[in-house]
Amino acid sequence: MGFLSVLSTAHKWIAERAACGDIVIDATAGGGVDTLALAELVGPKGCVYAFDIQQAALDRTRERLEAAGGHPQVKLLLQNHASMADAVAPEHSGQVAAIMFNLGYLPGSDQSIVTQPESTIVALEAALGLLRTGGILTCVLYPGHSGGDLEAEAVEAWASALPQQVGQAVLYRQPQRNAAPYLIAIEKRKT
């Protein structure tokens, strides 16, 4: 049968902690796969914020949402994920059930446009502040592309340094394949 992919694992862990009516965030909308999964999870009474720095990514996400019947609860934001603390409504701060990061580049586009370690760490800090107690943050890392290894190292160091009373971090990885994507997830313990 095999193990779940890192993305399927992230979706599974989020589905165990978020439900209909919740507030969730896709920190890297990309092609919209995660945004759509989050929208379907929280339903029409929920709220989904989806960030990306590329209009092409938001256009792909919008097309995916429309093909699935439309999801008016999704807010598509042409912004760096590092600005999420300012972009999320103040009343949602500390109330977010799940936040997904899928780092790297937009498949099929300019591969020189990639997430950067500095802004990703700022975004992860902001995400942790937005999560509710028991909420989850997932981060899929891609060490196999140029610069991806440095970003993965930075995220892993950030998660490793996180005090356990703030959040519990786990790593889901194939140790025999150094360049394979892997997942770091954090469950928030206290607000």
JSON list of C-alpha atoms in Angstrom, two decimals:
[
{"chain": "A", "resi": 1, "resn": "MET", "atom": "CA", "xyz": [0.00, 0.00, 0.00]},
{"chain": "A", "resi": 2, "resn": "GLY", "atom": "CA", "xyz": [2.80, 2.48, 0.76]},
{"chain": "A", "resi": 3, "resn": "PHE", "atom": "CA", "xyz": [2.97, 5.61, 2.86]},
{"chain": "A", "resi": 4, "resn": "LEU", "atom": "CA", "xyz": [0.95, 8.73, 2.18]},
{"chain": "A", "resi": 5, "resn": "SER", "atom": "CA", "xyz": [2.67, 11.51, 0.24]},
{"chain": "A", "resi": 6, "resn": "VAL", "atom": "CA", "xyz": [3.75, 14.54, 2.26]},
{"chain": "A", "resi": 7, "resn": "LEU", "atom": "CA", "xyz": [0.89, 16.60, 0.79]},
{"chain": "A", "resi": 8, "resn": "SER", "atom": "CA", "xyz": [-1.70, 13.90, 1.52]},
{"chain": "A", "resi": 9, "resn": "THR", "atom": "CA", "xyz": [-0.36, 13.64, 5.06]},
{"chain": "A", "resi": 10, "resn": "ALA", "atom": "CA", "xyz": [-0.64, 17.41, 5.52]},
{"chain": "A", "resi": 11, "resn": "HIS", "atom": "CA", "xyz": [-4.26, 17.30, 4.28]},
{"chain": "A", "resi": 12, "resn": "LYS", "atom": "CA", "xyz": [-5.05, 14.37, 6.59]},
{"chain": "A", "resi": 13, "resn": "TRP", "atom": "CA", "xyz": [-3.60, 16.08, 9.66]},
{"chain": "A", "resi": 14, "resn": "ILE", "atom": "CA", "xyz": [-5.47, 19.29, 8.87]},
{"chain": "A", "resi": 15, "resn": "ALA", "atom": "CA", "xyz": [-8.76, 17.44, 8.33]},
{"chain": "A", "resi": 16, "resn": "GLU", "atom": "CA", "xyz": [-8.34, 15.95, 11.81]},
{"chain": "A", "resi": 17, "resn": "ARG", "atom": "CA", "xyz": [-8.17, 19.44, 13.37]},
{"chain": "A", "resi": 18, "resn": "ALA", "atom": "CA", "xyz": [-10.32, 21.74, 11.22]},
{"chain": "A", "resi": 19, "resn": "ALA", "atom": "CA", "xyz": [-14.02, 21.47, 10.44]},
{"chain": "A", "resi": 20, "resn": "CYS", "atom": "CA", "xyz": [-17.00, 23.14, 8.84]},
{"chain": "A", "resi": 21, "resn": "GLY", "atom": "CA", "xyz": [-17.20, 26.82, 9.75]},
{"chain": "A", "resi": 22, "resn": "ASP", "atom": "CA", "xyz": [-13.52, 27.19, 10.70]},
{"chain": "A", "resi": 23, "resn": "ILE", "atom": "CA", "xyz": [-11.02, 29.82, 9.58]},
{"chain": "A", "resi": 24, "resn": "VAL", "atom": "CA", "xyz": [-8.03, 28.47, 7.64]},
{"chain": "A", "resi": 25, "resn": "ILE", "atom": "CA", "xyz": [-5.12, 29.86, 5.61]},
{"chain": "A", "resi": 26, "resn": "ASP", "atom": "CA", "xyz": [-3.26, 28.71, 2.52]},
{"chain": "A", "resi": 27, "resn": "ALA", "atom": "CA", "xyz": [0.00, 30.66, 2.86]},
{"chain": "A", "resi": 28, "resn": "THR", "atom": "CA", "xyz": [1.14, 29.68, -0.65]},
{"chain": "A", "resi": 29, "resn": "ALA", "atom": "CA", "xyz": [-1.84, 29.30, -3.00]},
{"chain": "A", "resi": 30, "resn": "GLY", "atom": "CA", "xyz": [0.18, 28.09, -6.00]},
{"chain": "A", "resi": 31, "resn": "GLY", "atom": "CA", "xyz": [-2.10, 26.05, -8.27]},
{"chain": "A", "resi": 32, "resn": "GLY", "atom": "CA", "xyz": [-4.93, 26.02, -5.75]},
{"chain": "A", "resi": 33, "resn": "VAL", "atom": "CA", "xyz": [-4.88, 22.36, -4.70]},
{"chain": "A", "resi": 34, "resn": "ASP", "atom": "CA", "xyz": [-4.52, 23.18, -1.01]},
{"chain": "A", "resi": 35, "resn": "THR", "atom": "CA", "xyz": [-6.87, 26.17, -1.24]},
{"chain": "A", "resi": 36, "resn": "LEU", "atom": "CA", "xyz": [-9.62, 23.98, -2.70]},
{"chain": "A", "resi": 37, "resn": "ALA", "atom": "CA", "xyz": [-9.07, 21.25, -0.10]},
{"chain": "A", "resi": 38, "resn": "LEU", "atom": "CA", "xyz": [-9.31, 23.85, 2.68]},
{"chain": "A", "resi": 39, "resn": "ALA", "atom": "CA", "xyz": [-12.44, 25.44, 1.16]},
{"chain": "A", "resi": 40, "resn": "GLU", "atom": "CA", "xyz": [-14.18, 22.07, 0.93]},
{"chain": "A", "resi": 41, "resn": "LEU", "atom": "CA", "xyz": [-13.13, 21.25, 4.50]},
{"chain": "A", "resi": 42, "resn": "VAL", "atom": "CA", "xyz": [-14.53, 24.42, 6.09]},
{"chain": "A", "resi": 43, "resn": "GLY", "atom": "CA", "xyz": [-17.56, 24.73, 3.79]},
{"chain": "A", "resi": 44, "resn": "PRO", "atom": "CA", "xyz": [-19.53, 27.88, 2.96]},
{"chain": "A", "resi": 45, "resn": "LYS", "atom": "CA", "xyz": [-19.71, 29.00, 6.60]},
{"chain": "A", "resi": 46, "resn": "GLY", "atom": "CA", "xyz": [-15.92, 28.91, 6.94]},
{"chain": "A", "resi": 47, "resn": "CYS", "atom": "CA", "xyz": [-13.30, 31.37, 5.77]},
{"chain": "A", "resi": 48, "resn": "VAL", "atom": "CA", "xyz": [-10.19, 30.68, 3.68]},
{"chain": "A", "resi": 49, "resn": "TYR", "atom": "CA", "xyz": [-7.39, 33.17, 3.15]},
{"chain": "A", "resi": 50, "resn": "ALA", "atom": "CA", "xyz": [-5.10, 32.25, 0.23]},
{"chain": "A", "resi": 51, "resn": "PHE", "atom": "CA", "xyz": [-1.84, 34.16, -0.31]},
{"chain": "A", "resi": 52, "resn": "ASP", "atom": "CA", "xyz": [0.51, 34.23, -3.27]},
{"chain": "A", "resi": 53, "resn": "ILE", "atom": "CA", "xyz": [2.96, 36.74, -4.76]},
{"chain": "A", "resi": 54, "resn": "GLN", "atom": "CA", "xyz": [2.10, 35.76, -8.35]},
{"chain": "A", "resi": 55, "resn": "GLN", "atom": "CA", "xyz": [-1.10, 36.75, -10.10]},
{"chain": "A", "resi": 56, "resn": "ALA", "atom": "CA", "xyz": [-0.74, 33.63, -12.26]},
{"chain": "A", "resi": 57, "resn": "ALA", "atom": "CA", "xyz": [-0.97, 31.48, -9.12]},
{"chain": "A", "resi": 58, "resn": "LEU", "atom": "CA", "xyz": [-4.11, 33.25, -7.93]},
{"chain": "A", "resi": 59, "resn": "ASP", "atom": "CA", "xyz": [-5.62, 32.94, -11.43]},
{"chain": "A", "resi": 60, "resn": "ARG", "atom": "CA", "xyz": [-4.96, 29.17, -11.39]},
{"chain": "A", "resi": 61, "resn": "THR", "atom": "CA", "xyz": [-6.44, 28.95, -7.92]},
{"chain": "A", "resi": 62, "resn": "ARG", "atom": "CA", "xyz": [-9.54, 30.90, -8.96]},
{"chain": "A", "resi": 63, "resn": "GLU", "atom": "CA", "xyz": [-9.99, 28.61, -12.00]},
{"chain": "A", "resi": 64, "resn": "ARG", "atom": "CA", "xyz": [-9.69, 25.52, -9.80]},
{"chain": "A", "resi": 65, "resn": "LEU", "atom": "CA", "xyz": [-12.25, 26.90, -7.34]},
{"chain": "A", "resi": 66, "resn": "GLU", "atom": "CA", "xyz": [-14.66, 27.84, -10.14]},
{"chain": "A", "resi": 67, "resn": "ALA", "atom": "CA", "xyz": [-14.32, 24.40, -11.75]},
{"chain": "A", "resi": 68, "resn": "ALA", "atom": "CA", "xyz": [-15.31, 22.91, -8.38]},
{"chain": "A", "resi": 69, "resn": "GLY", "atom": "CA", "xyz": [-18.47, 25.00, -8.20]},
{"chain": "A", "resi": 70, "resn": "GLY", "atom": "CA", "xyz": [-17.04, 28.23, -6.79]},
{"chain": "A", "resi": 71, "resn": "HIS", "atom": "CA", "xyz": [-16.17, 28.98, -3.21]},
{"chain": "A", "resi": 72, "resn": "PRO", "atom": "CA", "xyz": [-17.12, 32.53, -2.18]},
{"chain": "A", "resi": 73, "resn": "GLN", "atom": "CA", "xyz": [-15.64, 31.99, 1.31]},
{"chain": "A", "resi": 74, "resn": "VAL", "atom": "CA", "xyz": [-12.12, 32.12, -0.21]},
{"chain": "A", "resi": 75, "resn": "LYS", "atom": "CA", "xyz": [-10.23, 35.41, -0.11]},
{"chain": "A", "resi": 76, "resn": "LEU", "atom": "CA", "xyz": [-7.46, 35.45, -2.73]},
{"chain": "A", "resi": 77, "resn": "LEU", "atom": "CA", "xyz": [-4.68, 37.84, -1.69]},
{"chain": "A", "resi": 78, "resn": "LEU", "atom": "CA", "xyz": [-1.88, 39.00, -3.98]},
{"chain": "A", "resi": 79, "resn": "GLN", "atom": "CA", "xyz": [0.55, 39.39, -1.09]},
{"chain": "A", "resi": 80, "resn": "ASN", "atom": "CA", "xyz": [3.63, 37.80, 0.36]},
{"chain": "A", "resi": 81, "resn": "HIS", "atom": "CA", "xyz": [2.75, 35.32, 3.10]},
{"chain": "A", "resi": 82, "resn": "ALA", "atom": "CA", "xyz": [4.99, 37.33, 5.43]},
{"chain": "A", "resi": 83, "resn": "SER", "atom": "CA", "xyz": [2.21, 39.97, 5.55]},
{"chain": "A", "resi": 84, "resn": "MET", "atom": "CA", "xyz": [-0.49, 37.55, 6.71]},
{"chain": "A", "resi": 85, "resn": "ALA", "atom": "CA", "xyz": [-0.71, 38.99, 10.24]},
{"chain": "A", "resi": 86, "resn": "ASP", "atom": "CA", "xyz": [-1.77, 42.34, 8.76]},
{"chain": "A", "resi": 87, "resn": "ALA", "atom": "CA", "xyz": [-4.02, 40.84, 6.06]},
{"chain": "A", "resi": 88, "resn": "VAL", "atom": "CA", "xyz": [-6.10, 38.53, 8.26]},
{"chain": "A", "resi": 89, "resn": "ALA", "atom": "CA", "xyz": [-9.09, 40.21, 9.92]},
{"chain": "A", "resi": 90, "resn": "PRO", "atom": "CA", "xyz": [-8.28, 41.17, 13.53]},
{"chain": "A", "resi": 91, "resn": "GLU", "atom": "CA", "xyz": [-11.23, 39.13, 14.84]},
{"chain": "A", "resi": 92, "resn": "HIS", "atom": "CA", "xyz": [-9.68, 35.99, 13.26]},
{"chain": "A", "resi": 93, "resn": "SER", "atom": "CA", "xyz": [-6.37, 36.39, 15.09]},
{"chain": "A", "resi": 94, "resn": "GLY", "atom": "CA", "xyz": [-5.92, 33.48, 17.48]},
{"chain": "A", "resi": 95, "resn": "GLN", "atom": "CA", "xyz": [-8.94, 31.72, 15.93]},
{"chain": "A", "resi": 96, "resn": "VAL", "atom": "CA", "xyz": [-7.38, 30.04, 12.87]},
{"chain": "A", "resi": 97, "resn": "ALA", "atom": "CA", "xyz": [-7.72, 26.25, 12.84]},
{"chain": "A", "resi": 98, "resn": "ALA", "atom": "CA", "xyz": [-5.10, 25.41, 10.19]},
{"chain": "A", "resi": 99, "resn": "ILE", "atom": "CA", "xyz": [-2.44, 27.03, 8.05]},
{"chain": "A", "resi": 100, "resn": "MET", "atom": "CA", "xyz": [-0.77, 25.32, 5.09]},
{"chain": "A", "resi": 101, "resn": "PHE", "atom": "CA", "xyz": [2.57, 26.20, 3.53]},
{"chain": "A", "resi": 102, "resn": "ASN", "atom": "CA", "xyz": [3.69, 24.48, 0.32]},
{"chain": "A", "resi": 103, "resn": "LEU", "atom": "CA", "xyz": [7.04, 26.13, -0.37]},
{"chain": "A", "resi": 104, "resn": "GLY", "atom": "CA", "xyz": [9.16, 26.40, -3.51]},
{"chain": "A", "resi": 105, "resn": "TYR", "atom": "CA", "xyz": [7.97, 27.60, -6.90]},
{"chain": "A", "resi": 106, "resn": "LEU", "atom": "CA", "xyz": [4.77, 27.52, -8.93]},
{"chain": "A", "resi": 107, "resn": "PRO", "atom": "CA", "xyz": [4.94, 24.40, -11.14]},
{"chain": "A", "resi": 108, "resn": "GLY", "atom": "CA", "xyz": [5.02, 25.24, -14.84]},
{"chain": "A", "resi": 109, "resn": "SER", "atom": "CA", "xyz": [6.15, 28.82, -14.25]},
{"chain": "A", "resi": 110, "resn": "ASP", "atom": "CA", "xyz": [9.37, 30.77, -13.77]},
{"chain": "A", "resi": 111, "resn": "GLN", "atom": "CA", "xyz": [11.39, 28.63, -11.35]},
{"chain": "A", "resi": 112, "resn": "SER", "atom": "CA", "xyz": [13.49, 31.60, -10.32]},
{"chain": "A", "resi": 113, "resn": "ILE", "atom": "CA", "xyz": [10.46, 32.94, -8.41]},
{"chain": "A", "resi": 114, "resn": "VAL", "atom": "CA", "xyz": [10.60, 30.91, -5.21]},
{"chain": "A", "resi": 115, "resn": "THR", "atom": "CA", "xyz": [9.69, 31.32, -1.59]},
{"chain": "A", "resi": 116, "resn": "GLN", "atom": "CA", "xyz": [12.55, 32.80, 0.42]},
{"chain": "A", "resi": 117, "resn": "PRO", "atom": "CA", "xyz": [13.81, 31.67, 3.85]},
{"chain": "A", "resi": 118, "resn": "GLU", "atom": "CA", "xyz": [13.63, 35.16, 5.37]},
{"chain": "A", "resi": 119, "resn": "SER", "atom": "CA", "xyz": [10.01, 35.87, 4.44]},
{"chain": "A", "resi": 120, "resn": "THR", "atom": "CA", "xyz": [8.99, 32.27, 5.16]},
{"chain": "A", "resi": 121, "resn": "ILE", "atom": "CA", "xyz": [10.30, 32.47, 8.74]},
{"chain": "A", "resi": 122, "resn": "VAL", "atom": "CA", "xyz": [8.43, 35.77, 9.23]},
{"chain": "A", "resi": 123, "resn": "ALA", "atom": "CA", "xyz": [5.29, 34.10, 7.84]},
{"chain": "A", "resi": 124, "resn": "LEU", "atom": "CA", "xyz": [5.69, 31.07, 10.12]},
{"chain": "A", "resi": 125, "resn": "GLU", "atom": "CA", "xyz": [5.99, 33.34, 13.16]},
{"chain": "A", "resi": 126, "resn": "ALA", "atom": "CA", "xyz": [2.87, 35.23, 12.05]},
{"chain": "A", "resi": 127, "resn": "ALA", "atom": "CA", "xyz": [1.05, 31.96, 11.42]},
{"chain": "A", "resi": 128, "resn": "LEU", "atom": "CA", "xyz": [1.82, 30.70, 14.89]},
{"chain": "A", "resi": 129, "resn": "GLY", "atom": "CA", "xyz": [0.31, 33.89, 16.33]},
{"chain": "A", "resi": 130, "resn": "LEU", "atom": "CA", "xyz": [-2.86, 33.47, 14.25]},
{"chain": "A", "resi": 131, "resn": "LEU", "atom": "CA", "xyz": [-3.48, 29.83, 15.22]},
{"chain": "A", "resi": 132, "resn": "ARG", "atom": "CA", "xyz": [-5.86, 28.87, 17.99]},
{"chain": "A", "resi": 133, "resn": "THR", "atom": "CA", "xyz": [-4.80, 26.44, 20.70]},
{"chain": "A", "resi": 134, "resn": "GLY", "atom": "CA", "xyz": [-4.89, 22.97, 19.11]},
{"chain": "A", "resi": 135, "resn": "GLY", "atom": "CA", "xyz": [-4.58, 24.47, 15.63]},
{"chain": "A", "resi": 136, "resn": "ILE", "atom": "CA", "xyz": [-2.10, 23.07, 13.11]},
{"chain": "A", "resi": 137, "resn": "LEU", "atom": "CA", "xyz": [0.48, 24.54, 10.81]},
{"chain": "A", "resi": 138, "resn": "THR", "atom": "CA", "xyz": [1.86, 22.33, 8.01]},
{"chain": "A", "resi": 139, "resn": "CYS", "atom": "CA", "xyz": [4.86, 23.16, 5.86]},
{"chain": "A", "resi": 140, "resn": "VAL", "atom": "CA", "xyz": [5.88, 21.08, 2.83]},
{"chain": "A", "resi": 141, "resn": "LEU", "atom": "CA", "xyz": [9.56, 21.66, 2.04]},
{"chain": "A", "resi": 142, "resn": "TYR", "atom": "CA", "xyz": [11.38, 21.04, -1.25]},
{"chain": "A", "resi": 143, "resn": "PRO", "atom": "CA", "xyz": [15.14, 20.69, -0.69]},
{"chain": "A", "resi": 144, "resn": "GLY", "atom": "CA", "xyz": [15.70, 19.42, -4.26]},
{"chain": "A", "resi": 145, "resn": "HIS", "atom": "CA", "xyz": [15.47, 22.76, -6.11]},
{"chain": "A", "resi": 146, "resn": "SER", "atom": "CA", "xyz": [17.94, 25.62, -6.11]},
{"chain": "A", "resi": 147, "resn": "GLY", "atom": "CA", "xyz": [17.69, 27.39, -2.76]},
{"chain": "A", "resi": 148, "resn": "GLY", "atom": "CA", "xyz": [15.14, 24.90, -1.47]},
{"chain": "A", "resi": 149, "resn": "ASP", "atom": "CA", "xyz": [17.71, 23.18, 0.71]},
{"chain": "A", "resi": 150, "resn": "LEU", "atom": "CA", "xyz": [18.55, 26.46, 2.48]},
{"chain": "A", "resi": 151, "resn": "GLU", "atom": "CA", "xyz": [14.89, 27.24, 3.05]},
{"chain": "A", "resi": 152, "resn": "ALA", "atom": "CA", "xyz": [14.25, 23.72, 4.36]},
{"chain": "A", "resi": 153, "resn": "GLU", "atom": "CA", "xyz": [17.19, 24.04, 6.77]},
{"chain": "A", "resi": 154, "resn": "ALA", "atom": "CA", "xyz": [15.91, 27.42, 8.01]},
{"chain": "A", "resi": 155, "resn": "VAL", "atom": "CA", "xyz": [12.37, 26.10, 8.57]},
{"chain": "A", "resi": 156, "resn": "GLU", "atom": "CA", "xyz": [13.63, 22.97, 10.30]},
{"chain": "A", "resi": 157, "resn": "ALA", "atom": "CA", "xyz": [15.88, 25.05, 12.58]},
{"chain": "A", "resi": 158, "resn": "TRP", "atom": "CA", "xyz": [12.96, 27.37, 13.38]},
{"chain": "A", "resi": 159, "resn": "ALA", "atom": "CA", "xyz": [10.69, 24.43, 14.24]},
{"chain": "A", "resi": 160, "resn": "SER", "atom": "CA", "xyz": [13.40, 22.72, 16.30]},
{"chain": "A", "resi": 161, "resn": "ALA", "atom": "CA", "xyz": [13.91, 25.89, 18.38]},
{"chain": "A", "resi": 162, "resn": "LEU", "atom": "CA", "xyz": [10.21, 26.32, 19.08]},
{"chain": "A", "resi": 163, "resn": "PRO", "atom": "CA", "xyz": [9.53, 25.90, 22.83]},
{"chain": "A", "resi": 164, "resn": "GLN", "atom": "CA", "xyz": [7.43, 22.77, 23.42]},
{"chain": "A", "resi": 165, "resn": "GLN", "atom": "CA", "xyz": [4.98, 24.67, 25.60]},
{"chain": "A", "resi": 166, "resn": "VAL", "atom": "CA", "xyz": [4.18, 26.85, 22.53]},
{"chain": "A", "resi": 167, "resn": "GLY", "atom": "CA", "xyz": [3.92, 24.11, 19.93]},
{"chain": "A", "resi": 168, "resn": "GLN", "atom": "CA", "xyz": [4.70, 20.48, 19.27]},
{"chain": "A", "resi": 169, "resn": "ALA", "atom": "CA", "xyz": [6.65, 19.93, 16.04]},
{"chain": "A", "resi": 170, "resn": "VAL", "atom": "CA", "xyz": [6.85, 16.71, 13.99]},
{"chain": "A", "resi": 171, "resn": "LEU", "atom": "CA", "xyz": [8.80, 15.75, 10.90]},
{"chain": "A", "resi": 172, "resn": "TYR", "atom": "CA", "xyz": [7.53, 13.40, 8.16]},
{"chain": "A", "resi": 173, "resn": "ARG", "atom": "CA", "xyz": [10.34, 12.46, 5.81]},
{"chain": "A", "resi": 174, "resn": "GLN", "atom": "CA", "xyz": [11.95, 9.71, 3.73]},
{"chain": "A", "resi": 175, "resn": "PRO", "atom": "CA", "xyz": [15.48, 9.60, 5.22]},
{"chain": "A", "resi": 176, "resn": "GLN", "atom": "CA", "xyz": [16.87, 7.61, 2.25]},
{"chain": "A", "resi": 177, "resn": "ARG", "atom": "CA", "xyz": [16.03, 10.45, -0.19]},
{"chain": "A", "resi": 178, "resn": "ASN", "atom": "CA", "xyz": [17.70, 13.72, 0.84]},
{"chain": "A", "resi": 179, "resn": "ALA", "atom": "CA", "xyz": [16.22, 15.76, -2.02]},
{"chain": "A", "resi": 180, "resn": "ALA", "atom": "CA", "xyz": [12.65, 14.44, -1.62]},
{"chain": "A", "resi": 181, "resn": "PRO", "atom": "CA", "xyz": [9.96, 16.82, -0.34]},
{"chain": "A", "resi": 182, "resn": "TYR", "atom": "CA", "xyz": [9.17, 16.50, 3.34]},
{"chain": "A", "resi": 183, "resn": "LEU", "atom": "CA", "xyz": [6.72, 17.83, 5.87]},
{"chain": "A", "resi": 184, "resn": "ILE", "atom": "CA", "xyz": [7.05, 19.70, 9.13]},
{"chain": "A", "resi": 185, "resn": "ALA", "atom": "CA", "xyz": [3.87, 20.19, 11.16]},
{"chain": "A", "resi": 186, "resn": "ILE", "atom": "CA", "xyz": [3.27, 22.12, 14.36]},
{"chain": "A", "resi": 187, "resn": "GLU", "atom": "CA", "xyz": [0.32, 21.79, 16.69]},
{"chain": "A", "resi": 188, "resn": "LYS", "atom": "CA", "xyz": [-0.13, 24.93, 18.76]},
{"chain": "A", "resi": 189, "resn": "ARG", "atom": "CA", "xyz": [-0.26, 24.24, 22.48]},
{"chain": "A", "resi": 190, "resn": "LYS", "atom": "CA", "xyz": [-1.05, 27.66, 23.91]},
{"chain": "A", "resi": 191, "resn": "THR", "atom": "CA", "xyz": [-2.18, 31.06, 22.68]}
]
